[in-house]
Amino acid sequence: MPRKDLTKLLFKRRLVWAVLLVLAAAAAIAVYGTAFATRAYLDQASSRGQTTLRLAVAVLRGQMSRYQSLPALIADHDDIKELLANPADEGLRTRANVYLKEINGLLASSDIYVIMPGGETIAASNYDGPASFVGENFNYRPYYQDAIKGEQGRFFALGTTSLKRGYYFSAPVTVGGRISGVVVFKVDIDAIEASWKGGDYEILVSDPEGIIFMTGRPEWLYAGLLPLTADRLARTETSRRYANATLRELPVTRSSFGDTHQLMTIASPGAAREYLVLDEPMPEAGWTVSVLLDTGSAHAQALTSVAAALLLLGLATLAGAIFLQRRARLAERMEMQASARAELEHRVEERTADLALVNRQLETEVTERRATEKQLRQTQSDLIQAGKLAALGQMSAALSHEFNQPLTAVKTYADNAAILIERNRIEEAKDNVSRISSLADRMASISRHLRNFARKPNEKLGAVALAGVVKDTLEIVAWRLKAAKATVAVDLGPTPPIVRGGSIRLQQVLVNLISNAADAIEGLADRSIELSARRKGGKIAITVRDHGPGIPAAIAERIFDPFFTTKGVGKGLGLGLSISYNIIKDFGGDLAVSNHPDGGAEFTITLDAARVPVREAAE
Ligand code: ADP
């Protein structure tokens, strides 16, 4: 698998893991976070509820302790004692009624009244009110039953006559060591209850049977938090605690949150609400004070917190995803760069390998070329050798021919001369001898030419006046010109040219050229030859032109080769132009041939111009 695909696969796997992790975290937050946050907010609510509860209990206790000892105090009053000793005395009754009303007003209590043994009320602070207790029998009330037994009584109940809820304190009236009656002190609780209204909590006070008798919520009044069993109902009936009020059960479901928080769900028509319940018993009164806090806000806050946490998780996931994606992109880019680099390196390696191959091929080629060159040189030297041998052969043939002819002639002339002398024909013999002499001259001439060809003359180069050389040349070639019936027109220009060279050899060259020209024009109509010289910059150009047939293009390149001749056997050696060419090259000049536009060959010698004319004859 390519590395890039592998990286992608790994990235995808990581992505899947990351998604699973985030989902797990979200689930954990949703489940444990909600529980945790709910617990935290319930803890907060609980501590708030505890404060409220403590305050409510303190207020209730304060209220009770304020009035607790008052019945005993009133019971000790003489007017009360006297009345109970003489219950039929109207005057005493009136005095007691007035007294009780007065004290009731002073103490801001609900009612104060005096009960005779047997339960009948004989004096009351509300004696003149519409719902006077006077004449009422309260023997069923526990506070009466306790007090008549000589104990302090206390009881909470709904007034059967007043139909007002109140807390009753009672004390026995002792006259002469005998219990002669009971004083009852009723405290109104409406003010305390009113202070509980409002706020986000509910305060309940329930009696030992679980019936709520104090609450800020009127609909919960006289409702039972505990199931209303027959026992409970019977006990309540006996004391007529709640007079004729209708008792009912509150639809309560109890539950708990963890080990610490007690919850209670109260169903009401249309909806059910859950409350956090905090209880504190008040054993001295037989009550249970409860504070109910609606858990709705705690749940809402917990949900908000969880939502915020999930949002944070979402943001973190998003940031993580962006980070991962960037990292992946970076990795991909780096991967691409690496692969591009690898590709480049691969190409470089390939190219290097190609180059190395080409290099090796070149080396092989060079070696082959060297071998070929070596072979070529060998072949060339072989050829030169062969050429030399061929030239030697040619020259030998030419020489033997050149020399054999005159030698044969010399032999013939000599033999003839001997016979002629024998016959005394001296004149003819003389003629033969002179012919032998001229033949010897010819052979000497050939020999001289060959010598020149073979040996480099030791003539020194210097300034040579062309005029003198031309003059000598014409003298030498005079016989040849005469034989060919040719004429030479000399034109050396306005200033006699002086060239750098050797006079003897230059003369030899000119002799060759003029002789060749004479050969070319022999027998033709125009037998004129022109010898001219012109200065061109630092050079002097000497031309020898004839009016012959010119040089055919086919042989133009070869006429300077040694032994090249078109002349018949015995006439040309083919050495003249070759020797001339070498002489001019020795002078540092040039010898070239061209055909004149008007016909005839034109040989041009180019030599360096010199200043001082020095005639030298050092040959
Ligand atoms: P040779 O004169 O002995 O043949 P050269 O080397 O002097 O040897 O000349 C070589 C050849 O060049 C001649 O055979 C001739 O064919 C040709 N040649 C030389 N000069 C002339 C000329 N002026 N006109 C025509 N052909 C010429």
PDB file of N, CA and C in Angstrom, residues 14-72:
ATOM      1  N   ARG A  14      -8.026   7.180  13.509  1.00  0.00           N
ATOM      2  CA  ARG A  14      -7.924   8.100  14.639  1.00  0.00           C
ATOM      3  C   ARG A  14      -9.184   8.923  14.761  1.00  0.00           C
ATOM      4  N   LEU A  15      -9.713   9.330  13.604  1.00  0.00           N
ATOM      5  CA  LEU A  15     -10.926  10.151  13.571  1.00  0.00           C
ATOM      6  C   LEU A  15     -12.086   9.390  14.192  1.00  0.00           C
ATOM      7  N   VAL A  16     -12.205   8.113  13.798  1.00  0.00           N
ATOM      8  CA  VAL A  16     -13.286   7.278  14.333  1.00  0.00           C
ATOM      9  C   VAL A  16     -13.151   7.175  15.845  1.00  0.00           C
ATOM     10  N   TRP A  17     -11.900   6.937  16.310  1.00  0.00           N
ATOM     11  CA  TRP A  17     -11.651   6.848  17.745  1.00  0.00           C
ATOM     12  C   TRP A  17     -12.020   8.141  18.441  1.00  0.00           C
ATOM     13  N   ALA A  18     -11.600   9.250  17.811  1.00  0.00           N
ATOM     14  CA  ALA A  18     -11.862  10.572  18.402  1.00  0.00           C
ATOM     15  C   ALA A  18     -13.360  10.802  18.521  1.00  0.00           C
ATOM     16  N   VAL A  19     -14.112  10.451  17.438  1.00  0.00           N
ATOM     17  CA  VAL A  19     -15.570  10.641  17.455  1.00  0.00           C
ATOM     18  C   VAL A  19     -16.193   9.806  18.570  1.00  0.00           C
ATOM     19  N   LEU A  20     -15.726   8.528  18.680  1.00  0.00           N
ATOM     20  CA  LEU A  20     -16.249   7.647  19.725  1.00  0.00           C
ATOM     21  C   LEU A  20     -15.958   8.216  21.107  1.00  0.00           C
ATOM     22  N   LEU A  21     -14.721   8.737  21.255  1.00  0.00           N
ATOM     23  CA  LEU A  21     -14.292   9.312  22.532  1.00  0.00           C
ATOM     24  C   LEU A  21     -15.176  10.493  22.906  1.00  0.00           C
ATOM     25  N   VAL A  22     -15.409  11.364  21.905  1.00  0.00           N
ATOM     26  CA  VAL A  22     -16.228  12.553  22.148  1.00  0.00           C
ATOM     27  C   VAL A  22     -17.647  12.140  22.518  1.00  0.00           C
ATOM     28  N   LEU A  23     -18.182  11.125  21.794  1.00  0.00           N
ATOM     29  CA  LEU A  23     -19.545  10.659  22.086  1.00  0.00           C
ATOM     30  C   LEU A  23     -19.615  10.090  23.504  1.00  0.00           C
ATOM     31  N   ALA A  24     -18.556   9.324  23.868  1.00  0.00           N
ATOM     32  CA  ALA A  24     -18.515   8.737  25.204  1.00  0.00           C
ATOM     33  C   ALA A  24     -18.463   9.848  26.249  1.00  0.00           C
ATOM     34  N   ALA A  25     -17.613  10.865  25.955  1.00  0.00           N
ATOM     35  CA  ALA A  25     -17.491  11.989  26.888  1.00  0.00           C
ATOM     36  C   ALA A  25     -18.830  12.706  27.019  1.00  0.00           C
ATOM     37  N   ALA A  26     -19.521  12.893  25.870  1.00  0.00           N
ATOM     38  CA  ALA A  26     -20.811  13.587  25.882  1.00  0.00           C
ATOM     39  C   ALA A  26     -21.811  12.782  26.696  1.00  0.00           C
ATOM     40  N   ALA A  27     -21.811  11.441  26.497  1.00  0.00           N
ATOM     41  CA  ALA A  27     -22.736  10.587  27.237  1.00  0.00           C
ATOM     42  C   ALA A  27     -22.427  10.662  28.730  1.00  0.00           C
ATOM     43  N   ALA A  28     -21.102  10.624  29.058  1.00  0.00           N
ATOM     44  CA  ALA A  28     -20.692  10.679  30.461  1.00  0.00           C
ATOM     45  C   ALA A  28     -21.132  11.998  31.087  1.00  0.00           C
ATOM     46  N   ILE A  29     -20.940  13.081  30.329  1.00  0.00           N
ATOM     47  CA  ILE A  29     -21.342  14.393  30.847  1.00  0.00           C
ATOM     48  C   ILE A  29     -22.852  14.418  31.052  1.00  0.00           C
ATOM     49  N   ALA A  30     -23.570  13.862  30.042  1.00  0.00           N
ATOM     50  CA  ALA A  30     -25.029  13.891  30.111  1.00  0.00           C
ATOM     51  C   ALA A  30     -25.525  13.108  31.322  1.00  0.00           C
ATOM     52  N   VAL A  31     -24.898  11.941  31.568  1.00  0.00           N
ATOM     53  CA  VAL A  31     -25.394  11.086  32.658  1.00  0.00           C
ATOM     54  C   VAL A  31     -24.817  11.535  34.002  1.00  0.00           C
ATOM     55  N   TYR A  32     -23.469  11.449  34.110  1.00  0.00           N
ATOM     56  CA  TYR A  32     -22.844  11.746  35.406  1.00  0.00           C
ATOM     57  C   TYR A  32     -22.858  13.232  35.704  1.00  0.00           C
ATOM     58  N   GLY A  33     -22.669  14.020  34.620  1.00  0.00           N
ATOM     59  CA  GLY A  33     -22.653  15.484  34.798  1.00  0.00           C
ATOM     60  C   GLY A  33     -23.987  15.958  35.336  1.00  0.00           C
ATOM     61  N   THR A  34     -25.066  15.430  34.776  1.00  0.00           N
ATOM     62  CA  THR A  34     -26.394  15.856  35.237  1.00  0.00           C
ATOM     63  C   THR A  34     -26.560  15.489  36.708  1.00  0.00           C
ATOM     64  N   ALA A  35     -26.166  14.250  37.033  1.00  0.00           N
ATOM     65  CA  ALA A  35     -26.302  13.795  38.418  1.00  0.00           C
ATOM     66  C   ALA A  35     -25.458  14.667  39.338  1.00  0.00           C
ATOM     67  N   PHE A  36     -24.204  14.909  38.870  1.00  0.00           N
ATOM     68  CA  PHE A  36     -23.282  15.683  39.689  1.00  0.00           C
ATOM     69  C   PHE A  36     -23.806  17.101  39.902  1.00  0.00           C
ATOM     70  N   ALA A  37     -24.218  17.719  38.773  1.00  0.00           N
ATOM     71  CA  ALA A  37     -24.693  19.107  38.855  1.00  0.00           C
ATOM     72  C   ALA A  37     -25.963  19.171  39.692  1.00  0.00           C
ATOM     73  N   THR A  38     -26.867  18.189  39.491  1.00  0.00           N
ATOM     74  CA  THR A  38     -28.113  18.180  40.271  1.00  0.00           C
ATOM     75  C   THR A  38     -27.782  18.081  41.761  1.00  0.00           C
ATOM     76  N   ARG A  39     -26.840  17.177  42.060  1.00  0.00           N
ATOM     77  CA  ARG A  39     -26.455  17.024  43.475  1.00  0.00           C
ATOM     78  C   ARG A  39     -25.904  18.340  44.025  1.00  0.00           C
ATOM     79  N   ALA A  40     -25.035  18.964  43.207  1.00  0.00           N
ATOM     80  CA  ALA A  40     -24.435  20.221  43.663  1.00  0.00           C
ATOM     81  C   ALA A  40     -25.510  21.273  43.924  1.00  0.00           C
ATOM     82  N   TYR A  41     -26.462  21.392  42.968  1.00  0.00           N
ATOM     83  CA  TYR A  41     -27.501  22.424  43.149  1.00  0.00           C
ATOM     84  C   TYR A  41     -28.453  22.043  44.284  1.00  0.00           C
ATOM     85  N   LEU A  42     -28.672  20.719  44.450  1.00  0.00           N
ATOM     86  CA  LEU A  42     -29.525  20.291  45.566  1.00  0.00           C
ATOM     87  C   LEU A  42     -28.831  20.578  46.890  1.00  0.00           C
ATOM     88  N   ASP A  43     -27.479  20.392  46.895  1.00  0.00           N
ATOM     89  CA  ASP A  43     -26.707  20.710  48.105  1.00  0.00           C
ATOM     90  C   ASP A  43     -26.896  22.170  48.473  1.00  0.00           C
ATOM     91  N   GLN A  44     -26.768  22.999  47.407  1.00  0.00           N
ATOM     92  CA  GLN A  44     -26.945  24.458  47.628  1.00  0.00           C
ATOM     93  C   GLN A  44     -28.335  24.731  48.191  1.00  0.00           C
ATOM     94  N   ALA A  45     -29.342  24.144  47.523  1.00  0.00           N
ATOM     95  CA  ALA A  45     -30.726  24.371  47.940  1.00  0.00           C
ATOM     96  C   ALA A  45     -30.923  23.860  49.359  1.00  0.00           C
ATOM     97  N   SER A  46     -30.271  22.720  49.642  1.00  0.00           N
ATOM     98  CA  SER A  46     -30.416  22.107  50.961  1.00  0.00           C
ATOM     99  C   SER A  46     -29.877  23.030  52.050  1.00  0.00           C
ATOM    100  N   SER A  47     -28.692  23.595  51.768  1.00  0.00           N
ATOM    101  CA  SER A  47     -28.124  24.461  52.810  1.00  0.00           C
ATOM    102  C   SER A  47     -28.998  25.710  53.001  1.00  0.00           C
ATOM    103  N   ARG A  48     -29.565  26.189  51.886  1.00  0.00           N
ATOM    104  CA  ARG A  48     -30.468  27.330  51.981  1.00  0.00           C
ATOM    105  C   ARG A  48     -31.713  26.932  52.800  1.00  0.00           C
ATOM    106  N   GLY A  49     -32.229  25.719  52.498  1.00  0.00           N
ATOM    107  CA  GLY A  49     -33.423  25.209  53.178  1.00  0.00           C
ATOM    108  C   GLY A  49     -33.167  25.021  54.668  1.00  0.00           C
ATOM    109  N   GLN A  50     -31.933  24.547  54.983  1.00  0.00           N
ATOM    110  CA  GLN A  50     -31.589  24.348  56.407  1.00  0.00           C
ATOM    111  C   GLN A  50     -31.694  25.654  57.173  1.00  0.00           C
ATOM    112  N   THR A  51     -31.187  26.708  56.538  1.00  0.00           N
ATOM    113  CA  THR A  51     -31.240  28.034  57.177  1.00  0.00           C
ATOM    114  C   THR A  51     -32.700  28.431  57.419  1.00  0.00           C
ATOM    115  N   THR A  52     -33.510  28.269  56.353  1.00  0.00           N
ATOM    116  CA  THR A  52     -34.926  28.623  56.465  1.00  0.00           C
ATOM    117  C   THR A  52     -35.597  27.808  57.567  1.00  0.00           C
ATOM    118  N   LEU A  53     -35.211  26.501  57.573  1.00  0.00           N
ATOM    119  CA  LEU A  53     -35.816  25.595  58.551  1.00  0.00           C
ATOM    120  C   LEU A  53     -35.449  26.022  59.978  1.00  0.00           C
ATOM    121  N   ARG A  54     -34.157  26.291  60.160  1.00  0.00           N
ATOM    122  CA  ARG A  54     -33.698  26.701  61.497  1.00  0.00           C
ATOM    123  C   ARG A  54     -34.428  27.958  61.952  1.00  0.00           C
ATOM    124  N   LEU A  55     -34.588  28.889  61.007  1.00  0.00           N
ATOM    125  CA  LEU A  55     -35.256  30.156  61.306  1.00  0.00           C
ATOM    126  C   LEU A  55     -36.721  29.917  61.703  1.00  0.00           C
ATOM    127  N   ALA A  56     -37.389  29.063  60.902  1.00  0.00           N
ATOM    128  CA  ALA A  56     -38.806  28.792  61.160  1.00  0.00           C
ATOM    129  C   ALA A  56     -38.987  28.128  62.533  1.00  0.00           C
ATOM    130  N   VAL A  57     -38.108  27.152  62.834  1.00  0.00           N
ATOM    131  CA  VAL A  57     -38.189  26.442  64.120  1.00  0.00           C
ATOM    132  C   VAL A  57     -37.944  27.418  65.269  1.00  0.00           C
ATOM    133  N   ALA A  58     -36.930  28.294  65.041  1.00  0.00           N
ATOM    134  CA  ALA A  58     -36.593  29.268  66.085  1.00  0.00           C
ATOM    135  C   ALA A  58     -37.778  30.196  66.361  1.00  0.00           C
ATOM    136  N   VAL A  59     -38.437  30.620  65.288  1.00  0.00           N
ATOM    137  CA  VAL A  59     -39.581  31.515  65.451  1.00  0.00           C
ATOM    138  C   VAL A  59     -40.699  30.808  66.224  1.00  0.00           C
ATOM    139  N   LEU A  60     -40.955  29.559  65.855  1.00  0.00           N
ATOM    140  CA  LEU A  60     -42.025  28.798  66.523  1.00  0.00           C
ATOM    141  C   LEU A  60     -41.704  28.581  68.000  1.00  0.00           C
ATOM    142  N   ARG A  61     -40.441  28.215  68.227  1.00  0.00           N
ATOM    143  CA  ARG A  61     -40.039  27.955  69.624  1.00  0.00           C
ATOM    144  C   ARG A  61     -40.164  29.239  70.447  1.00  0.00           C
ATOM    145  N   GLY A  62     -39.712  30.343  69.827  1.00  0.00           N
ATOM    146  CA  GLY A  62     -39.773  31.651  70.514  1.00  0.00           C
ATOM    147  C   GLY A  62     -41.207  31.976  70.921  1.00  0.00           C
ATOM    148  N   GLN A  63     -42.099  31.771  69.941  1.00  0.00           N
ATOM    149  CA  GLN A  63     -43.517  32.069  70.163  1.00  0.00           C
ATOM    150  C   GLN A  63     -44.071  31.224  71.330  1.00  0.00           C
ATOM    151  N   MET A  64     -43.675  29.950  71.346  1.00  0.00           N
ATOM    152  CA  MET A  64     -44.216  29.052  72.371  1.00  0.00           C
ATOM    153  C   MET A  64     -43.654  29.375  73.744  1.00  0.00           C
ATOM    154  N   SER A  65     -42.326  29.609  73.755  1.00  0.00           N
ATOM    155  CA  SER A  65     -41.728  29.850  75.071  1.00  0.00           C
ATOM    156  C   SER A  65     -42.233  31.166  75.682  1.00  0.00           C
ATOM    157  N   ARG A  66     -42.665  32.083  74.740  1.00  0.00           N
ATOM    158  CA  ARG A  66     -43.168  33.375  75.214  1.00  0.00           C
ATOM    159  C   ARG A  66     -44.443  33.191  76.067  1.00  0.00           C
ATOM    160  N   TYR A  67     -45.300  32.255  75.589  1.00  0.00           N
ATOM    161  CA  TYR A  67     -46.611  32.121  76.262  1.00  0.00           C
ATOM    162  C   TYR A  67     -46.703  30.939  77.239  1.00  0.00           C
ATOM    163  N   GLN A  68     -45.639  30.157  77.298  1.00  0.00           N
ATOM    164  CA  GLN A  68     -45.698  28.882  78.018  1.00  0.00           C
ATOM    165  C   GLN A  68     -46.089  29.000  79.511  1.00  0.00           C
ATOM    166  N   SER A  69     -45.452  29.997  80.121  1.00  0.00           N
ATOM    167  CA  SER A  69     -45.665  30.072  81.578  1.00  0.00           C
ATOM    168  C   SER A  69     -46.858  30.942  81.978  1.00  0.00           C
ATOM    169  N   LEU A  70     -47.483  31.570  80.950  1.00  0.00           N
ATOM    170  CA  LEU A  70     -48.568  32.511  81.275  1.00  0.00           C
ATOM    171  C   LEU A  70     -49.808  31.855  81.891  1.00  0.00           C
ATOM    172  N   PRO A  71     -50.284  30.675  81.447  1.00  0.00           N
ATOM    173  CA  PRO A  71     -51.488  30.081  82.056  1.00  0.00           C
ATOM    174  C   PRO A  71     -51.334  29.844  83.564  1.00  0.00           C
ATOM    175  N   ALA A  72     -50.112  29.400  83.935  1.00  0.00           N
ATOM    176  CA  ALA A  72     -49.874  29.122  85.361  1.00  0.00           C
ATOM    177  C   ALA A  72     -49.962  30.410  86.181  1.00  0.00           C
TER     178      ALA A  72
END
